[in-house]
């Protein structure tokens, strides 16, 4: 695996100097300040490359921008509304500029409105560490009583509806505001989430867009974009839904192996691939991560390795982000499948035999607890995860 590190640019509390010390071989980043649907210009791309390549003292870092995460797909494209055709044209131009800069892997997602959803961004564990957590009862309390989404009560089991009412009744105003901020925080690189009114407006815009319709919009997008990416030598890789089940009445279409198989088959190209995120997919009990890597491995262009601990036996329920080797995802078995896929690629002479991987998320530990980093992206917690994953990979790679 090609060991990489996600960096959010100059505002990131983790500096490029820090990334060098982690032992990461490359950097994953994006132009988060560029509005969705706008063109990534050669100048902005070159500036970010220079920032990645330079330490604070001006000397070379030895690192390069190797993976784009992500080149966002606008809501207009997902809805096929407004300026969506212009946004597709701009997406193609951005891919040309990215490829011209020598970057070959582009991660993106097709999730409506939010890139991820959690109810607690600093859940305290018995060890004293904190992590991100999704509590289905708290989420239902937000959806039904705080957001007051029409029809929300019908989307949850009766037991969850009852518990949500109890949770909401026990919350003070500050706690209600906090859970609203947490749930709406899920935008990449963001430090502030959507307001409730903004969230309601987004949900209204998706009224009438069924999963089948959104899936067709996705295929339409790929039919336009993938031929361009293939011509440029760029590998596109779609990130799964996070969490991998329906929320807020929004359609979710990238939550299972069957979802990926449908999209990869619909637009069959080496440029149309998958970001295998073990944490996102692992939050759903019926997703077999080692099996997915074994069956879809040839189309896996990027890997996020993190773990989750599901708190109930329910297929869709509460979970928290566990240590990388201690959750419900069998990380050793998954990495063994990654090693097998890389060996197969090497035997085939593929130029992408080493798949870029980054340690995804991490628990806040030690000095992380006092730094208030981007939720899920503490320096020390991710370094601990990378060290553990690196050890598993090194041991398995030596086995014949």
Tab-separated table of C-alpha atoms in Angstrom:
chain	number	residue	atom	x	y	z
A	1	UNK	CA	0.000	0.000	0.000
A	2	UNK	CA	1.106	3.521	-0.749
A	3	UNK	CA	0.902	5.251	2.644
A	4	UNK	CA	-0.647	8.709	2.387
A	5	UNK	CA	-1.959	11.368	4.761
A	6	UNK	CA	-4.950	13.663	4.421
A	7	UNK	CA	-4.069	17.336	4.765
A	8	UNK	CA	-6.631	20.140	4.670
A	9	UNK	CA	-4.238	22.823	3.493
A	10	UNK	CA	-2.547	25.688	5.382
A	11	UNK	CA	-5.352	26.021	8.004
A	12	UNK	CA	-4.798	22.373	9.064
A	13	UNK	CA	-3.391	22.064	12.593
A	14	UNK	CA	-1.260	19.189	11.289
A	15	UNK	CA	1.551	20.834	9.332
A	16	UNK	CA	3.455	19.427	6.387
A	17	UNK	CA	6.439	19.145	8.733
A	18	UNK	CA	4.280	16.906	10.933
A	19	UNK	CA	3.240	14.811	7.941
A	20	UNK	CA	6.890	14.216	7.081
A	21	UNK	CA	7.463	12.867	10.592
A	22	UNK	CA	4.560	10.397	10.302
A	23	UNK	CA	6.465	8.521	7.616
A	24	UNK	CA	3.673	9.022	5.089
A	25	UNK	CA	4.834	8.725	1.496
A	26	UNK	CA	2.397	11.162	-0.090
A	27	UNK	CA	-0.364	13.654	0.613
A	28	UNK	CA	-4.117	13.584	-0.004
A	29	UNK	CA	-5.687	17.030	-0.223
A	30	UNK	CA	-8.145	19.240	-2.093
A	31	UNK	CA	-8.975	22.855	-2.847
A	32	UNK	CA	-11.682	23.183	-0.209
A	33	UNK	CA	-11.920	26.933	-0.696
A	34	UNK	CA	-13.054	26.604	-4.337
A	35	UNK	CA	-16.872	26.689	-4.598
A	36	UNK	CA	-18.604	23.496	-5.700
A	37	UNK	CA	-19.121	23.490	-9.457
A	38	UNK	CA	-16.279	25.934	-10.142
A	39	UNK	CA	-13.102	25.138	-12.086
A	40	UNK	CA	-9.914	24.159	-10.271
A	41	UNK	CA	-7.421	26.378	-12.067
A	42	UNK	CA	-3.828	25.400	-12.872
A	43	UNK	CA	-2.651	28.232	-10.631
A	44	UNK	CA	-4.579	27.010	-7.563
A	45	UNK	CA	-3.457	23.423	-8.137
A	46	UNK	CA	0.183	24.485	-8.504
A	47	UNK	CA	-0.018	26.573	-5.315
A	48	UNK	CA	-1.301	23.610	-3.319
A	49	UNK	CA	1.417	21.386	-4.793
A	50	UNK	CA	4.029	23.921	-3.725
A	51	UNK	CA	2.558	24.052	-0.200
A	52	UNK	CA	2.725	20.261	0.061
A	53	UNK	CA	6.298	20.176	-1.246
A	54	UNK	CA	7.679	22.763	1.197
A	55	UNK	CA	8.455	22.716	4.911
A	56	UNK	CA	7.961	25.739	7.117
A	57	UNK	CA	11.627	26.679	6.775
A	58	UNK	CA	11.371	26.652	2.978
A	59	UNK	CA	13.257	23.406	2.427
A	60	UNK	CA	11.767	20.550	0.367
A	61	UNK	CA	9.416	18.232	2.244
A	62	UNK	CA	9.953	15.314	-0.132
A	63	UNK	CA	6.165	14.931	-0.337
A	64	UNK	CA	3.833	15.374	-3.292
A	65	UNK	CA	0.106	15.757	-3.752
A	66	UNK	CA	-0.797	12.235	-4.902
A	67	UNK	CA	-4.573	11.917	-4.436
A	68	UNK	CA	-7.351	14.478	-4.805
A	69	UNK	CA	-9.939	14.117	-2.058
A	70	UNK	CA	-12.181	15.338	-3.188
A	71	UNK	CA	-13.254	17.035	-6.392
A	72	UNK	CA	-16.834	17.714	-5.267
A	73	UNK	CA	-19.894	16.886	-7.327
A	74	UNK	CA	-22.309	19.795	-6.929
A	75	UNK	CA	-25.874	19.403	-5.705
A	76	UNK	CA	-26.964	20.786	-9.090
A	77	UNK	CA	-25.338	17.797	-10.831
A	78	UNK	CA	-26.881	15.333	-8.394
A	79	UNK	CA	-30.312	16.894	-8.883
A	80	UNK	CA	-29.837	17.685	-12.601
A	81	UNK	CA	-31.076	21.160	-11.905
A	82	UNK	CA	-29.951	24.732	-12.431
A	83	UNK	CA	-26.403	25.073	-13.765
A	84	UNK	CA	-25.703	21.330	-13.716
A	85	UNK	CA	-24.515	21.135	-17.323
A	86	UNK	CA	-22.100	24.015	-16.752
A	87	UNK	CA	-20.852	22.263	-13.620
A	88	UNK	CA	-20.179	19.073	-15.590
A	89	UNK	CA	-18.209	21.066	-18.157
A	90	UNK	CA	-16.239	22.658	-15.311
A	91	UNK	CA	-15.624	19.226	-13.772
A	92	UNK	CA	-14.082	18.070	-17.058
A	93	UNK	CA	-11.869	21.172	-17.168
A	94	UNK	CA	-10.759	20.549	-13.583
A	95	UNK	CA	-9.842	16.960	-14.485
A	96	UNK	CA	-7.725	18.242	-17.382
A	97	UNK	CA	-5.927	20.627	-15.020
A	98	UNK	CA	-5.433	17.954	-12.355
A	99	UNK	CA	-4.026	15.507	-14.898
A	100	UNK	CA	-1.720	18.173	-16.337
A	101	UNK	CA	-0.303	18.600	-12.836
A	102	UNK	CA	0.572	14.897	-12.729
A	103	UNK	CA	-2.123	13.761	-10.269
A	104	UNK	CA	-3.793	10.489	-11.290
A	105	UNK	CA	-6.291	9.589	-8.524
A	106	UNK	CA	-9.458	11.588	-7.837
A	107	UNK	CA	-11.800	10.622	-4.997
A	108	UNK	CA	-15.351	12.031	-4.894
A	109	UNK	CA	-18.788	11.056	-3.612
A	110	UNK	CA	-22.405	11.186	-4.727
A	111	UNK	CA	-24.022	11.705	-1.311
A	112	UNK	CA	-26.807	14.278	-1.185
A	113	UNK	CA	-26.181	17.349	1.011
A	114	UNK	CA	-23.783	15.948	3.666
A	115	UNK	CA	-20.560	13.977	3.242
A	116	UNK	CA	-20.923	12.327	6.644
A	117	UNK	CA	-23.212	12.450	9.675
A	118	UNK	CA	-22.409	12.032	13.370
A	119	UNK	CA	-24.287	13.007	16.513
A	120	UNK	CA	-21.204	13.433	18.736
A	121	UNK	CA	-17.842	14.694	17.502
A	122	UNK	CA	-16.021	14.265	20.849
A	123	UNK	CA	-17.508	11.152	22.449
A	124	UNK	CA	-15.442	10.235	25.495
A	125	UNK	CA	-14.321	6.621	25.863
A	126	UNK	CA	-13.308	4.789	29.082
A	127	UNK	CA	-9.642	5.270	28.120
A	128	UNK	CA	-10.072	9.057	28.141
A	129	UNK	CA	-9.742	9.258	24.380
A	130	UNK	CA	-12.507	10.885	22.342
A	131	UNK	CA	-13.956	9.830	19.003
A	132	UNK	CA	-16.826	10.524	16.644
A	133	UNK	CA	-20.064	8.640	17.314
A	134	UNK	CA	-23.417	8.123	15.641
A	135	UNK	CA	-26.277	7.482	18.074
A	136	UNK	CA	-29.450	6.443	16.263
A	137	UNK	CA	-31.683	7.673	19.113
A	138	UNK	CA	-30.029	11.091	19.258
A	139	UNK	CA	-30.171	11.316	15.470
A	140	UNK	CA	-33.896	10.535	15.535
A	141	UNK	CA	-34.361	13.185	18.222
A	142	UNK	CA	-32.689	15.690	15.914
A	143	UNK	CA	-34.639	14.609	12.825
A	144	UNK	CA	-38.075	14.369	14.447
A	145	UNK	CA	-37.997	17.094	17.112
A	146	UNK	CA	-35.258	19.621	16.253
A	147	UNK	CA	-35.248	19.656	12.471
A	148	UNK	CA	-38.938	18.674	12.573
A	149	UNK	CA	-38.737	17.060	9.141
A	150	UNK	CA	-42.190	16.101	7.835
A	151	UNK	CA	-42.579	12.320	7.838
A	152	UNK	CA	-39.428	11.740	9.894
A	153	UNK	CA	-41.212	9.678	12.509
A	154	UNK	CA	-42.111	7.102	9.837
A	155	UNK	CA	-38.436	6.448	9.045
A	156	UNK	CA	-37.542	4.965	12.440
A	157	UNK	CA	-38.657	1.869	14.363
A	158	UNK	CA	-41.213	2.552	17.112
A	159	UNK	CA	-38.630	1.784	19.800
A	160	UNK	CA	-36.266	4.425	18.394
A	161	UNK	CA	-39.102	6.977	18.093
A	162	UNK	CA	-39.968	6.450	21.746
A	163	UNK	CA	-36.370	6.731	22.890
A	164	UNK	CA	-35.857	9.826	20.718
A	165	UNK	CA	-38.748	11.549	22.485
A	166	UNK	CA	-37.154	10.776	25.846
A	167	UNK	CA	-33.754	12.010	24.691
A	168	UNK	CA	-35.193	15.235	23.293
A	169	UNK	CA	-37.189	15.880	26.447
A	170	UNK	CA	-34.072	15.519	28.573
A	171	UNK	CA	-31.949	17.893	26.443
A	172	UNK	CA	-31.427	21.510	27.447
A	173	UNK	CA	-31.240	24.222	24.787
A	174	UNK	CA	-27.447	24.086	24.575
A	175	UNK	CA	-27.520	20.327	23.995
A	176	UNK	CA	-30.138	20.703	21.283
A	177	UNK	CA	-28.015	23.322	19.523
A	178	UNK	CA	-24.929	21.121	19.860
A	179	UNK	CA	-26.490	18.056	18.280
A	180	UNK	CA	-27.788	20.205	15.437
A	181	UNK	CA	-24.278	21.529	14.796
A	182	UNK	CA	-22.793	18.049	14.957
A	183	UNK	CA	-25.234	16.442	12.517
A	184	UNK	CA	-24.865	19.244	9.961
A	185	UNK	CA	-21.059	19.479	10.194
A	186	UNK	CA	-20.377	16.871	7.497
A	187	UNK	CA	-18.786	18.959	4.777
A	188	UNK	CA	-15.134	18.321	3.797
A	189	UNK	CA	-12.729	20.834	5.251
A	190	UNK	CA	-15.568	22.682	6.969
A	191	UNK	CA	-15.357	24.250	10.409
A	192	UNK	CA	-19.045	25.216	10.499
A	193	UNK	CA	-22.089	23.267	9.428
A	194	UNK	CA	-25.393	24.172	7.822
A	195	UNK	CA	-28.101	26.056	9.672
A	196	UNK	CA	-31.402	24.272	10.212
A	197	UNK	CA	-33.065	26.488	7.609
A	198	UNK	CA	-30.296	25.708	5.100
A	199	UNK	CA	-30.709	22.006	5.811
A	200	UNK	CA	-34.485	22.217	5.314
A	201	UNK	CA	-33.982	24.008	1.990
A	202	UNK	CA	-31.601	21.262	0.800
A	203	UNK	CA	-34.098	18.571	1.767
A	204	UNK	CA	-36.884	20.328	-0.120
A	205	UNK	CA	-34.657	20.424	-3.212
A	206	UNK	CA	-34.427	16.602	-3.085
A	207	UNK	CA	-38.175	16.107	-2.718
A	208	UNK	CA	-39.236	13.648	-5.390
A	209	UNK	CA	-35.708	12.409	-6.171
A	210	UNK	CA	-35.922	8.681	-5.492
A	211	UNK	CA	-32.902	6.364	-5.167
A	212	UNK	CA	-33.537	5.112	-8.705
A	213	UNK	CA	-33.619	8.639	-10.061
A	214	UNK	CA	-30.460	9.656	-8.192
A	215	UNK	CA	-28.747	6.498	-9.455
A	216	UNK	CA	-29.644	7.428	-13.023
A	217	UNK	CA	-28.287	10.935	-12.455
A	218	UNK	CA	-25.070	9.320	-11.215
A	219	UNK	CA	-24.810	7.142	-14.324
A	220	UNK	CA	-25.466	10.211	-16.488
A	221	UNK	CA	-22.634	12.042	-14.692
A	222	UNK	CA	-20.235	9.136	-15.115
A	223	UNK	CA	-21.149	8.720	-18.783
A	224	UNK	CA	-19.935	12.288	-19.309
A	225	UNK	CA	-16.911	12.277	-17.003
A	226	UNK	CA	-15.382	8.792	-17.209
A	227	UNK	CA	-14.370	8.952	-20.905
A	228	UNK	CA	-12.521	12.190	-20.165
A	229	UNK	CA	-10.788	10.655	-17.146
A	230	UNK	CA	-9.816	7.548	-19.127
A	231	UNK	CA	-8.325	9.686	-21.894
A	232	UNK	CA	-6.338	11.669	-19.315
A	233	UNK	CA	-5.116	8.606	-17.393
A	234	UNK	CA	-7.034	9.655	-14.269
A	235	UNK	CA	-8.573	7.038	-11.965
A	236	UNK	CA	-11.889	8.151	-10.447
A	237	UNK	CA	-12.978	6.474	-7.218
A	238	UNK	CA	-16.335	6.996	-5.550
A	239	UNK	CA	-16.495	7.120	-1.746
A	240	UNK	CA	-19.371	5.240	-0.079
A	241	UNK	CA	-22.240	6.771	1.853
A	242	UNK	CA	-21.336	7.628	5.440
A	243	UNK	CA	-23.108	6.104	7.268
A	244	UNK	CA	-24.236	3.557	4.675
A	245	UNK	CA	-27.975	3.833	5.168
A	246	UNK	CA	-30.773	6.320	4.472
A	247	UNK	CA	-30.910	9.494	6.566
A	248	UNK	CA	-33.139	12.580	6.593
A	249	UNK	CA	-35.322	11.115	3.864
A	250	UNK	CA	-32.500	11.541	1.349
A	251	UNK	CA	-31.742	8.877	-1.274
A	252	UNK	CA	-28.590	6.838	-0.632
A	253	UNK	CA	-27.179	4.777	-3.500
A	254	UNK	CA	-23.580	3.840	-2.569
A	255	UNK	CA	-23.954	1.839	0.632
A	256	UNK	CA	-23.456	-1.808	-0.355
A	257	UNK	CA	-21.443	-4.073	-2.610
A	258	UNK	CA	-24.476	-4.373	-4.895
A	259	UNK	CA	-24.592	-0.565	-5.198
A	260	UNK	CA	-20.960	-0.477	-6.305
A	261	UNK	CA	-21.389	-3.380	-8.686
A	262	UNK	CA	-24.293	-1.573	-10.366
A	263	UNK	CA	-22.322	1.638	-10.909
A	264	UNK	CA	-19.072	-0.050	-11.949
A	265	UNK	CA	-20.973	-2.166	-14.472
A	266	UNK	CA	-23.100	0.693	-15.800
A	267	UNK	CA	-20.009	2.619	-16.940
A	268	UNK	CA	-17.359	-0.069	-17.366
A	269	UNK	CA	-13.931	1.535	-17.602
A	270	UNK	CA	-10.575	1.320	-15.823
A	271	UNK	CA	-11.166	4.966	-14.918
A	272	UNK	CA	-14.412	4.203	-13.061
A	273	UNK	CA	-13.473	2.829	-9.678
A	274	UNK	CA	-14.068	2.664	-5.967
A	275	UNK	CA	-12.757	4.228	-2.790
A	276	UNK	CA	-12.969	1.379	-0.303
A	277	UNK	CA	-13.650	3.056	3.044
A	278	UNK	CA	-13.684	0.359	5.695
A	279	UNK	CA	-15.192	2.641	8.330
A	280	UNK	CA	-18.080	3.948	6.256
A	281	UNK	CA	-19.013	0.534	4.862
A	282	UNK	CA	-18.229	-1.184	8.157
A	283	UNK	CA	-20.983	0.701	9.975
A	284	UNK	CA	-23.456	-1.607	8.241
A	285	UNK	CA	-23.484	-5.159	9.587
A	286	UNK	CA	-24.221	-6.872	6.245
A	287	UNK	CA	-21.166	-5.428	4.459
A	288	UNK	CA	-18.332	-7.955	4.121
A	289	UNK	CA	-15.220	-5.782	3.752
A	290	UNK	CA	-12.620	-8.505	3.003
A	291	UNK	CA	-15.037	-10.065	0.517
A	292	UNK	CA	-15.686	-6.727	-1.159
A	293	UNK	CA	-11.961	-6.171	-1.570
A	294	UNK	CA	-11.566	-9.673	-2.990
A	295	UNK	CA	-14.436	-9.343	-5.471
A	296	UNK	CA	-14.093	-5.679	-6.465
A	297	UNK	CA	-10.374	-5.248	-5.866
A	298	UNK	CA	-9.418	-4.626	-9.483
A	299	UNK	CA	-11.538	-1.450	-9.391
A	300	UNK	CA	-10.314	-0.198	-6.002
A	301	UNK	CA	-8.201	2.904	-6.688
A	302	UNK	CA	-8.006	4.360	-3.168
A	303	UNK	CA	-8.420	2.959	0.349
A	304	UNK	CA	-9.484	4.527	3.646
A	305	UNK	CA	-8.650	2.299	6.599
A	306	UNK	CA	-10.513	2.977	9.826
A	307	UNK	CA	-12.672	0.917	12.130
A	308	UNK	CA	-16.036	1.221	13.804
A	309	UNK	CA	-17.715	-0.556	16.688
A	310	UNK	CA	-21.401	-1.206	16.157
A	311	UNK	CA	-23.328	-0.865	19.419
A	312	UNK	CA	-26.314	-3.033	18.534
A	313	UNK	CA	-27.055	-6.016	16.325
A	314	UNK	CA	-29.314	-3.853	14.136
A	315	UNK	CA	-28.264	-3.470	10.527
A	316	UNK	CA	-28.760	0.288	10.831
A	317	UNK	CA	-27.895	1.562	14.275
A	318	UNK	CA	-25.483	3.286	16.595
A	319	UNK	CA	-21.713	3.025	16.262
A	320	UNK	CA	-18.532	4.798	17.284
A	321	UNK	CA	-15.158	5.109	15.595
A	322	UNK	CA	-12.897	2.540	17.213
A	323	UNK	CA	-9.141	2.060	17.234
A	324	UNK	CA	-7.950	0.872	13.849
A	325	UNK	CA	-7.446	-2.763	14.876
A	326	UNK	CA	-10.190	-3.061	17.518
A	327	UNK	CA	-13.547	-2.579	15.828
A	328	UNK	CA	-15.987	-4.808	13.983
A	329	UNK	CA	-14.052	-4.694	10.705
A	330	UNK	CA	-11.533	-7.548	10.509
A	331	UNK	CA	-8.681	-5.250	9.531
A	332	UNK	CA	-6.085	-8.007	9.264
A	333	UNK	CA	-8.284	-9.986	6.867
A	334	UNK	CA	-9.003	-6.841	4.845
A	335	UNK	CA	-5.330	-5.915	4.532
A	336	UNK	CA	-4.554	-9.512	3.533
A	337	UNK	CA	-6.960	-9.092	0.599
A	338	UNK	CA	-5.323	-5.766	-0.293
A	339	UNK	CA	-1.902	-7.453	-0.330
A	340	UNK	CA	-3.293	-10.217	-2.563
A	341	UNK	CA	-4.760	-7.669	-4.978
A	342	UNK	CA	-1.490	-5.752	-5.154
A	343	UNK	CA	0.417	-8.959	-5.922
A	344	UNK	CA	-2.063	-9.747	-8.680
A	345	UNK	CA	-1.651	-6.276	-10.160
A	346	UNK	CA	2.116	-6.558	-10.065
A	347	UNK	CA	1.935	-9.899	-11.902
A	348	UNK	CA	-0.255	-8.241	-14.543
A	349	UNK	CA	2.236	-5.408	-14.938
A	350	UNK	CA	-0.265	-2.752	-13.839
A	351	UNK	CA	1.245	0.664	-13.124
A	352	UNK	CA	-1.130	1.073	-10.155
A	353	UNK	CA	0.048	-2.036	-8.310
A	354	UNK	CA	0.600	-0.033	-5.119
A	355	UNK	CA	-2.822	1.260	-4.032
A	356	UNK	CA	-2.837	4.590	-2.154
A	357	UNK	CA	-4.154	4.211	1.388
A	358	UNK	CA	-4.599	6.667	4.197
A	359	UNK	CA	-5.339	6.046	7.871
A	360	UNK	CA	-8.842	7.431	8.060
A	361	UNK	CA	-9.940	9.328	11.126
A	362	UNK	CA	-8.531	8.479	14.520
A	363	UNK	CA	-9.279	8.927	18.179
A	364	UNK	CA	-8.135	12.078	19.957
A	365	UNK	CA	-5.450	10.962	22.417
A	366	UNK	CA	-2.624	12.608	24.383
A	367	UNK	CA	-2.004	16.171	23.124
A	368	UNK	CA	-4.748	15.766	20.505
A	369	UNK	CA	-7.249	16.303	23.325
A	370	UNK	CA	-6.168	19.932	23.706
A	371	UNK	CA	-5.902	20.888	20.026
A	372	UNK	CA	-9.490	20.867	18.673
A	373	UNK	CA	-8.444	19.578	15.272
A	374	UNK	CA	-10.785	18.880	12.361
A	375	UNK	CA	-13.274	16.279	13.702
A	376	UNK	CA	-11.854	12.812	13.052
A	377	UNK	CA	-8.430	14.092	12.019
A	378	UNK	CA	-6.186	14.306	15.098
A	379	UNK	CA	-2.458	14.092	14.453
A	380	UNK	CA	-1.451	11.586	17.131
A	381	UNK	CA	-4.522	9.377	16.837
A	382	UNK	CA	-4.024	9.000	13.099
A	383	UNK	CA	-0.300	8.408	13.550
A	384	UNK	CA	-1.107	5.592	15.989
A	385	UNK	CA	-3.490	4.110	13.442
A	386	UNK	CA	-0.959	4.407	10.625
A	387	UNK	CA	1.684	2.667	12.723
A	388	UNK	CA	-0.682	-0.222	13.480
A	389	UNK	CA	-1.767	-0.582	9.863
A	390	UNK	CA	1.821	-0.330	8.648
A	391	UNK	CA	2.778	-3.187	10.974
A	392	UNK	CA	-0.007	-5.452	9.732
A	393	UNK	CA	0.850	-4.670	6.111
A	394	UNK	CA	4.576	-5.320	6.635
A	395	UNK	CA	3.894	-8.691	8.261
A	396	UNK	CA	1.442	-9.855	5.599
A	397	UNK	CA	3.554	-8.624	2.699
A	398	UNK	CA	6.417	-10.873	3.823
A	399	UNK	CA	4.254	-13.968	3.771
A	400	UNK	CA	4.363	-16.013	0.588
